[in-house]
Short mmCIF file of C-alpha atoms in Angstrom, two decimals:
data_model
loop_
_atom_site.label_atom_id
_atom_site.label_comp_id
_atom_site.label_asym_id
_atom_site.label_seq_id
_atom_site.Cartn_x
_atom_site.Cartn_y
_atom_site.Cartn_z
CA MET A 8 -18.75 -32.24 7.63
CA THR A 9 -18.98 -29.90 10.57
CA GLN A 10 -21.31 -31.26 13.26
CA THR A 11 -20.89 -28.49 15.84
CA PRO A 12 -20.91 -24.68 15.23
CA THR A 13 -17.58 -23.17 14.34
CA ASP A 14 -15.88 -21.19 17.09
CA LEU A 15 -15.84 -17.53 16.07
CA THR A 16 -14.43 -16.12 19.29
CA ALA A 17 -10.98 -15.40 17.81
CA VAL A 18 -12.46 -13.68 14.75
CA ARG A 19 -14.25 -11.14 17.00
CA ARG A 20 -11.08 -10.08 18.78
CA PRO A 21 -9.44 -6.69 18.11
CA LEU A 22 -7.54 -6.51 14.87
CA ASP A 23 -4.05 -6.92 16.32
CA SER A 24 -4.89 -10.30 17.94
CA ALA A 25 -7.75 -11.59 15.77
CA GLN A 26 -7.70 -14.68 13.55
CA GLY A 27 -9.61 -15.19 10.32
CA LEU A 28 -12.70 -17.25 9.81
CA PRO A 29 -12.10 -20.98 10.38
CA ASN A 30 -11.55 -23.34 7.44
CA PRO A 31 -15.08 -24.77 7.41
CA HIS A 32 -16.40 -21.31 6.35
CA TYR A 33 -14.68 -21.92 3.02
CA THR A 34 -14.91 -25.69 2.60
CA ASP A 35 -17.90 -27.16 4.45
CA PRO A 36 -21.32 -27.36 2.71
CA VAL A 37 -23.11 -27.41 6.15
CA VAL A 38 -21.45 -24.09 7.12
CA PHE A 39 -22.13 -22.74 3.65
CA ALA A 40 -25.84 -23.46 4.08
CA GLU A 41 -25.79 -21.84 7.55
CA GLU A 42 -23.92 -18.84 6.24
CA THR A 43 -26.33 -18.47 3.34
CA GLN A 44 -29.17 -17.99 5.77
CA ALA A 45 -27.27 -15.72 8.17
CA VAL A 46 -25.28 -13.59 5.70
CA LEU A 47 -26.86 -13.65 2.25
CA LEU A 48 -30.63 -14.23 2.51
CA SER A 49 -31.30 -12.04 5.54
CA THR A 50 -29.43 -8.97 4.27
CA TRP A 51 -29.44 -6.92 1.07
CA ALA A 52 -27.47 -9.16 -1.35
CA GLY A 53 -26.50 -8.14 -4.89
CA LEU A 54 -28.43 -10.00 -7.58
CA ALA A 55 -27.86 -8.24 -10.97
CA VAL A 56 -27.92 -4.81 -12.59
CA ALA A 57 -30.92 -2.96 -13.87
CA ALA A 58 -29.18 -2.69 -17.21
CA ASP A 59 -29.77 -6.44 -17.63
CA VAL A 60 -33.39 -5.51 -18.44
CA PRO A 61 -33.04 -2.17 -20.25
CA GLU A 62 -36.53 -1.82 -21.77
CA PRO A 63 -40.08 -2.31 -20.54
CA GLY A 64 -41.05 -5.97 -20.88
CA ASP A 65 -37.46 -7.27 -20.73
CA ALA A 66 -37.16 -10.30 -18.52
CA LYS A 67 -34.12 -12.29 -17.34
CA PRO A 68 -34.33 -15.51 -15.30
CA ILE A 69 -31.65 -15.72 -12.62
CA THR A 70 -30.84 -18.64 -10.28
CA PHE A 71 -29.63 -17.24 -6.99
CA LEU A 72 -28.43 -19.72 -4.37
CA GLY A 73 -30.65 -22.37 -5.94
CA MET A 74 -33.74 -20.15 -6.05
CA PRO A 75 -35.38 -19.37 -9.44
CA LEU A 76 -35.90 -15.63 -9.69
CA LEU A 77 -37.11 -13.38 -12.48
CA LEU A 78 -35.63 -9.94 -13.04
CA LEU A 79 -38.16 -7.91 -15.01
CA ARG A 80 -38.76 -4.32 -16.09
CA ASP A 81 -42.56 -3.83 -16.05
CA ARG A 82 -44.65 -1.81 -18.51
CA GLU A 83 -44.17 1.33 -16.43
CA GLY A 84 -40.37 0.92 -16.46
CA VAL A 85 -40.06 -0.22 -12.84
CA VAL A 86 -37.48 -3.04 -12.29
CA ARG A 87 -38.89 -5.78 -10.17
CA VAL A 88 -37.80 -9.22 -8.96
CA PHE A 89 -40.29 -12.12 -8.71
CA ASN A 90 -40.16 -15.81 -7.94
CA ASN A 91 -39.92 -17.33 -11.41
CA THR A 92 -42.68 -19.84 -10.65
CA CYS A 93 -46.33 -20.08 -11.54
CA ARG A 94 -48.65 -19.85 -8.53
CA HIS A 95 -50.65 -22.83 -9.90
CA ARG A 96 -48.24 -25.83 -9.85
CA GLY A 97 -44.86 -24.12 -9.48
CA MET A 98 -43.81 -24.35 -13.13
CA ILE A 99 -40.87 -22.21 -14.27
CA LEU A 100 -42.27 -19.26 -16.18
CA VAL A 101 -39.34 -17.86 -18.15
CA ASP A 102 -36.45 -20.13 -19.20
CA GLU A 103 -34.21 -17.61 -21.02
CA PRO A 104 -33.91 -13.84 -21.34
CA ARG A 105 -36.57 -12.43 -23.61
CA LYS A 106 -39.03 -9.62 -24.19
CA ILE A 107 -42.48 -10.13 -22.71
CA GLU A 108 -44.72 -8.89 -25.56
CA GLY A 109 -48.09 -9.43 -23.85
CA ALA A 110 -48.30 -11.25 -20.60
CA ILE A 111 -46.07 -13.73 -18.80
CA ARG A 112 -47.66 -17.05 -19.82
CA CYS A 113 -47.03 -20.28 -17.93
CA PRO A 114 -46.17 -22.96 -20.49
CA TYR A 115 -47.96 -25.61 -18.47
CA HIS A 116 -51.62 -24.48 -18.11
CA SER A 117 -51.39 -20.96 -19.64
CA TRP A 118 -52.05 -18.98 -16.51
CA CYS A 119 -50.97 -15.46 -17.44
CA TYR A 120 -49.42 -12.66 -15.38
CA ALA A 121 -49.03 -8.95 -16.11
CA THR A 122 -45.53 -7.55 -15.89
CA ASP A 123 -46.39 -6.05 -12.52
CA GLY A 124 -47.07 -9.57 -11.21
CA ARG A 125 -50.90 -9.57 -11.28
CA LEU A 126 -52.57 -12.86 -12.31
CA VAL A 127 -54.78 -11.79 -15.23
CA THR A 128 -56.04 -15.01 -16.88
CA THR A 129 -56.69 -18.57 -15.72
CA PRO A 130 -57.97 -20.56 -18.77
CA HIS A 131 -60.46 -23.37 -17.98
CA VAL A 132 -59.79 -23.08 -14.26
CA GLY A 133 -63.47 -23.71 -13.57
CA GLY A 134 -63.81 -26.43 -16.21
CA PRO A 135 -63.78 -26.45 -20.01
CA GLY A 136 -64.63 -22.94 -21.25
CA GLN A 137 -64.92 -21.61 -17.66
CA ASN A 138 -62.03 -19.26 -16.99
CA THR A 139 -62.98 -18.35 -13.43
CA HIS A 140 -63.90 -20.23 -10.28
CA ALA A 141 -65.27 -18.92 -7.00
CA ALA A 142 -62.52 -20.57 -5.04
CA MET A 143 -59.74 -19.06 -7.17
CA ASN A 144 -59.21 -15.43 -6.21
CA ARG A 145 -56.86 -13.96 -8.77
CA SER A 146 -56.05 -11.00 -6.59
CA GLU A 147 -54.45 -13.36 -4.13
CA LEU A 148 -52.46 -15.40 -6.64
CA GLY A 149 -50.16 -12.90 -8.28
CA LEU A 150 -46.45 -13.63 -8.63
CA ILE A 151 -44.55 -13.56 -5.36
CA GLU A 152 -42.40 -10.42 -5.47
CA VAL A 153 -39.00 -10.34 -3.83
CA ARG A 154 -38.07 -7.20 -1.94
CA SER A 155 -35.59 -5.24 -3.98
CA HIS A 156 -33.71 -1.94 -4.13
CA ILE A 157 -31.59 -0.32 -6.83
CA TRP A 158 -28.47 1.70 -6.02
CA ARG A 159 -25.88 2.75 -8.66
CA ASP A 160 -27.84 0.48 -11.01
CA VAL A 161 -27.17 -2.67 -8.91
CA VAL A 162 -30.28 -4.61 -7.99
CA PHE A 163 -30.14 -5.70 -4.34
CA VAL A 164 -32.57 -8.20 -2.93
CA ASN A 165 -33.62 -9.09 0.62
CA ILE A 166 -34.89 -12.62 0.31
CA SER A 167 -36.01 -12.98 3.90
CA GLY A 168 -38.02 -9.77 3.58
CA ASP A 169 -37.28 -8.56 7.05
CA ALA A 170 -34.03 -6.59 6.83
CA PRO A 171 -34.11 -2.91 7.68
CA ALA A 172 -34.56 -0.59 4.68
CA PHE A 173 -31.57 -0.46 2.31
CA GLU A 174 -31.19 3.28 2.98
CA GLU A 175 -30.97 2.59 6.72
CA VAL A 176 -28.55 -0.30 6.47
CA HIS A 177 -26.19 1.55 4.12
CA ALA A 178 -26.79 5.13 5.33
CA GLY A 179 -23.08 5.66 5.99
CA LEU A 180 -21.96 4.53 2.60
CA LEU A 181 -24.71 6.50 0.84
CA ALA A 182 -23.58 9.60 2.69
CA ARG A 183 -19.92 8.91 1.88
CA TRP A 184 -20.67 8.67 -1.87
CA ALA A 185 -23.52 11.21 -1.91
CA GLU A 186 -21.70 13.21 -4.63
CA PHE A 187 -22.20 10.26 -6.96
CA ASP A 188 -25.92 10.10 -6.37
CA GLN A 189 -26.65 10.70 -10.04
CA PRO A 190 -27.38 8.55 -13.09
CA HIS A 191 -24.93 5.76 -13.88
CA HIS A 192 -25.13 4.70 -17.52
CA HIS A 193 -24.16 1.15 -18.30
CA GLY A 194 -21.58 1.03 -21.11
CA GLY A 195 -23.47 -1.75 -22.90
CA ALA A 196 -22.38 -5.11 -24.25
CA ASP A 197 -18.71 -4.08 -24.41
CA SER A 198 -18.74 -3.02 -20.74
CA THR A 199 -19.63 -6.22 -19.02
CA PHE A 200 -17.92 -9.65 -18.57
CA THR A 201 -17.95 -12.59 -16.18
CA LEU A 202 -15.17 -14.45 -14.47
CA PRO A 203 -15.89 -17.97 -13.13
CA VAL A 204 -13.51 -18.44 -10.17
CA ARG A 205 -12.78 -21.59 -8.22
CA THR A 206 -13.04 -19.96 -4.79
CA ASN A 207 -15.45 -19.20 -1.98
CA TRP A 208 -17.17 -15.89 -2.58
CA LYS A 209 -15.85 -14.40 0.66
CA LEU A 210 -12.23 -14.66 -0.51
CA ALA A 211 -13.11 -12.42 -3.50
CA VAL A 212 -14.49 -9.87 -1.01
CA GLU A 213 -11.46 -10.17 1.27
CA ASN A 214 -8.94 -9.69 -1.58
CA TYR A 215 -10.84 -6.67 -2.97
CA CYS A 216 -10.89 -4.94 0.43
CA GLU A 217 -7.16 -4.39 0.75
CA SER A 218 -4.37 -2.79 -1.22
CA TYR A 219 -1.59 -4.72 0.58
CA HIS A 220 -1.22 -7.12 -2.41
CA LEU A 221 -0.76 -4.44 -5.07
CA PRO A 222 3.05 -4.54 -5.52
CA TRP A 223 3.12 -8.31 -6.18
CA VAL A 224 -0.23 -9.09 -7.77
CA HIS A 225 -0.81 -5.86 -9.78
CA PRO A 226 2.65 -4.55 -10.69
CA GLY A 227 1.30 -2.57 -13.66
CA LEU A 228 -1.34 -0.80 -11.51
CA ASN A 229 1.19 -0.31 -8.74
CA SER A 230 3.54 1.44 -11.14
CA TYR A 231 1.37 4.55 -11.11
CA SER A 232 -0.96 3.93 -8.11
CA ARG A 233 1.52 2.70 -5.55
CA LEU A 234 0.83 0.95 -2.24
CA GLU A 235 1.82 4.11 -0.39
CA ASP A 236 -0.74 6.14 -2.33
CA HIS A 237 -3.57 4.05 -0.85
CA TYR A 238 -5.50 4.26 2.41
CA ASN A 239 -7.74 1.84 4.30
CA ILE A 240 -11.53 2.18 4.70
CA ALA A 241 -12.98 0.15 7.54
CA GLU A 242 -16.35 0.99 9.08
CA ALA A 243 -17.10 -1.75 11.61
CA GLY A 244 -20.31 -3.57 10.96
CA LEU A 245 -20.97 -1.60 7.76
CA PHE A 246 -18.48 -1.70 4.89
CA SER A 247 -14.77 -1.73 4.09
CA GLY A 248 -12.30 -1.23 1.28
CA GLN A 249 -9.52 0.98 0.10
CA GLY A 250 -8.96 4.30 -1.64
CA THR A 251 -6.22 5.94 -3.68
CA ASN A 252 -5.07 9.54 -3.87
CA VAL A 253 -3.59 9.24 -7.40
CA TYR A 254 -6.38 8.03 -9.67
CA ARG A 255 -5.29 8.42 -13.30
CA GLN A 256 -7.90 8.86 -16.00
CA LEU A 257 -7.75 6.61 -19.08
CA THR A 258 -6.83 8.67 -22.15
CA ALA A 259 -7.37 7.95 -25.82
CA GLU A 260 -4.61 8.47 -28.36
CA THR A 261 -6.31 11.76 -29.27
CA GLY A 262 -6.19 12.88 -25.64
CA GLU A 263 -9.87 12.34 -25.07
CA THR A 264 -11.14 11.13 -21.69
CA PHE A 265 -14.55 10.00 -20.47
CA PRO A 266 -16.92 12.77 -19.37
CA ASP A 267 -16.88 13.37 -15.63
CA PHE A 268 -19.71 12.96 -13.21
CA THR A 269 -20.92 16.41 -12.23
CA GLY A 270 -20.65 18.41 -9.04
CA PHE A 271 -18.02 16.43 -7.18
CA SER A 272 -15.50 17.92 -4.76
CA ASP A 273 -11.82 18.42 -5.51
CA PHE A 274 -10.84 15.12 -3.82
CA TRP A 275 -12.27 13.16 -6.74
CA ASN A 276 -10.05 14.95 -9.28
CA GLU A 277 -7.33 12.44 -8.39
CA GLY A 278 -8.98 10.31 -5.74
CA ALA A 279 -10.95 7.07 -6.11
CA GLU A 280 -12.47 4.53 -3.70
CA TYR A 281 -13.10 0.82 -3.90
CA ILE A 282 -15.56 -0.51 -1.34
CA ALA A 283 -17.19 -3.87 -0.56
CA VAL A 284 -20.91 -3.37 -0.02
CA TYR A 285 -21.59 -6.32 2.31
CA PRO A 286 -22.23 -9.06 1.64
CA ASN A 287 -21.41 -9.61 -2.10
CA VAL A 288 -21.09 -6.41 -4.15
CA LEU A 289 -17.76 -4.74 -4.92
CA MET A 290 -17.91 -1.15 -6.15
CA GLY A 291 -15.53 1.44 -7.57
CA ALA A 292 -16.14 5.20 -7.57
CA GLN A 293 -14.04 7.44 -9.80
CA ARG A 294 -14.52 10.86 -11.42
CA ASP A 295 -15.28 9.52 -14.89
CA HIS A 296 -16.63 6.00 -14.55
CA ALA A 297 -17.74 3.43 -12.01
CA PHE A 298 -17.92 -0.30 -11.80
CA ALA A 299 -19.81 -2.92 -9.86
CA ILE A 300 -18.88 -6.59 -9.37
CA VAL A 301 -21.80 -8.73 -8.29
CA LEU A 302 -20.48 -11.95 -6.76
CA GLU A 303 -22.66 -14.98 -7.40
CA PRO A 304 -21.93 -17.62 -4.75
CA VAL A 305 -22.36 -20.99 -6.37
CA ASP A 306 -21.13 -23.38 -3.67
CA THR A 307 -18.35 -23.60 -1.05
CA GLN A 308 -15.62 -23.17 -3.64
CA ASN A 309 -17.10 -21.72 -6.83
CA THR A 310 -18.07 -18.10 -7.49
CA ILE A 311 -19.05 -16.21 -10.64
CA GLU A 312 -18.01 -12.58 -10.79
CA HIS A 313 -20.33 -10.37 -12.87
CA ILE A 314 -18.48 -7.16 -13.73
CA HIS A 315 -20.25 -4.07 -15.08
CA LEU A 316 -18.81 -0.67 -16.09
CA PHE A 317 -20.81 2.57 -15.92
CA TYR A 318 -20.34 6.09 -17.19
CA ALA A 319 -21.59 9.56 -16.46
CA THR A 320 -23.27 9.94 -19.86
CA GLU A 321 -24.99 7.62 -22.34
CA ASP A 322 -22.74 8.70 -25.23
CA THR A 323 -19.13 7.63 -24.71
CA ASP A 324 -16.45 6.66 -27.21
CA ALA A 325 -16.64 2.95 -28.13
CA ALA A 326 -12.90 2.49 -28.53
CA LEU A 327 -12.15 4.12 -25.21
CA ARG A 328 -14.85 1.99 -23.52
CA ALA A 329 -13.26 -1.16 -25.00
CA LYS A 330 -9.85 -0.08 -23.76
CA ASN A 331 -11.25 0.58 -20.29
CA THR A 332 -12.95 -2.81 -20.17
CA ALA A 333 -9.75 -4.58 -21.26
CA GLN A 334 -7.74 -2.70 -18.63
CA TRP A 335 -10.08 -3.64 -15.74
CA LYS A 336 -10.42 -7.20 -16.99
CA GLU A 337 -6.64 -7.59 -16.83
CA VAL A 338 -6.60 -6.23 -13.30
CA PHE A 339 -9.38 -8.49 -12.09
CA GLU A 340 -7.92 -11.55 -13.81
CA GLU A 341 -4.68 -10.93 -11.98
CA ASP A 342 -6.53 -11.60 -8.72
CA VAL A 343 -7.81 -15.02 -9.82
CA PHE A 344 -4.73 -17.07 -8.87
CA VAL A 345 -4.70 -15.39 -5.47
CA VAL A 346 -8.28 -16.17 -4.45
CA GLU A 347 -8.06 -19.64 -5.92
CA GLY A 348 -4.76 -20.25 -4.08
CA MET A 349 -6.27 -19.13 -0.78
CA GLN A 350 -9.26 -21.44 -1.40
CA ARG A 351 -6.91 -24.42 -1.85
CA GLY A 352 -5.02 -23.30 1.26
CA ARG A 353 -8.20 -23.50 3.37
CA HIS A 354 -8.11 -27.29 3.04
CA ALA A 355 -4.92 -27.38 5.15
CA PRO A 356 -6.05 -28.96 8.46
CA GLY A 357 -3.55 -26.96 10.55
CA PHE A 358 -4.55 -23.58 9.20
CA ASP A 359 -6.19 -21.49 12.01
CA GLY A 360 -7.71 -18.75 9.89
CA GLY A 361 -4.53 -16.70 9.67
CA ARG A 362 -3.60 -13.41 11.25
CA PHE A 363 -4.08 -9.82 10.14
CA SER A 364 -1.52 -7.08 9.66
CA PRO A 365 -2.69 -4.36 12.09
CA ALA A 366 -1.47 -1.74 9.62
CA MET A 367 -2.63 -3.26 6.30
CA ASP A 368 -5.48 -5.73 6.92
CA GLY A 369 -8.05 -3.66 8.79
CA PRO A 370 -10.56 -3.67 5.91
CA THR A 371 -10.33 -7.47 5.57
CA HIS A 372 -10.79 -8.08 9.30
CA CYS A 373 -13.71 -5.71 9.24
CA PHE A 374 -15.46 -8.07 6.75
CA HIS A 375 -14.52 -11.17 8.77
CA ASP A 376 -15.89 -9.59 11.94
CA TRP A 377 -19.13 -8.70 10.20
CA VAL A 378 -19.63 -12.24 8.93
CA ALA A 379 -18.83 -13.67 12.37
CA GLN A 380 -21.30 -11.25 14.01
CA ARG A 381 -24.04 -12.19 11.55
CA MET A 382 -23.40 -15.85 12.24
CA GLN A 383 -23.52 -15.39 16.01
CA LEU A 384 -26.76 -13.46 15.83
CA HIS A 385 -28.27 -16.15 13.54
CA ARG A 386 -27.27 -18.95 15.93
CA ALA A 387 -28.65 -17.09 18.92
CA ALA A 388 -31.94 -16.65 17.11
CA GLN A 389 -32.01 -20.32 16.22
CA VAL A 390 -31.54 -21.24 19.93
CA ASP A 391 -34.30 -18.81 21.00
CA ALA A 392 -36.68 -20.24 18.40
CA ALA A 393 -36.00 -23.81 19.63
CA GLU A 394 -36.75 -22.97 23.25
#
């Protein structure tokens, strides 16, 4: 167990002399807990997708970093996130995904909540047959709502409640992909899958950021989208990833392709970009479909990748969707041995965090530097609060 803060000085150096995050950031539960506060709970972290609750009344319980949350689409169609606990005695309200037909009823004492979080009934709270009490103000006892924002159908949450607005934090990325500010239609049950991976969530981000590994890890993809066709994306303190100049549309045997998003510039005819939205969402933007990977950090060395595919229209060919899902699943599964191998490697006592190729690893260092900066700011704030 780490007893003193990790030294992040070398991580904050310029790319050509920097080292990666120290081993405890991948192996130590104490550092994981500290990092959770500094990096995940105080920023806009990815939780789920709005397509998880497609219709009004749909509810899905989600455990995020040990916290019981409830993803819900209210009667007006607004997607909300609440604490999944009754305001009476803290009982879990919803145990499995389901449709809320009337109100959200606590199974313990039958307190009931509207889908917008309002407490609407409190049976016998004032004694048998007395459903009100002067000391129990229902307007003050609604479900606790978690601050949330939806972009490209991904539901982001700010657990601490004090991060700058999502649009402010990610202004640069929203401007970069402004042409894709249009509806993204989830492909449905055949367009989502999960990958449990025995690795720290950060290694999944780091691997996604760079194209350096393509020739050896993704030989099939590299056969038509070569390493030399890619470019780095690294916006310090904001986001990072990679792009390609030779995106190739998937084609059915009949020659059919997916419908394109509308109104994009010529670059996107053959270009595509793959960007890590810090801290834990990986996104792909292409002319005819998009994807989002929401990384669920479980503990120091376990992560669940939730992959979702989106299209420009609701009506797309089922066989072509299935082919697309299978193709992306193959690509993402090829990365598993890499991120799991790096996780095992972080247990080597002599490993110093590694070095970065100045030409190829800029996006990965950009992420390391962002994590280190968040950690330093968190530690400084902790010291100030203690004084």
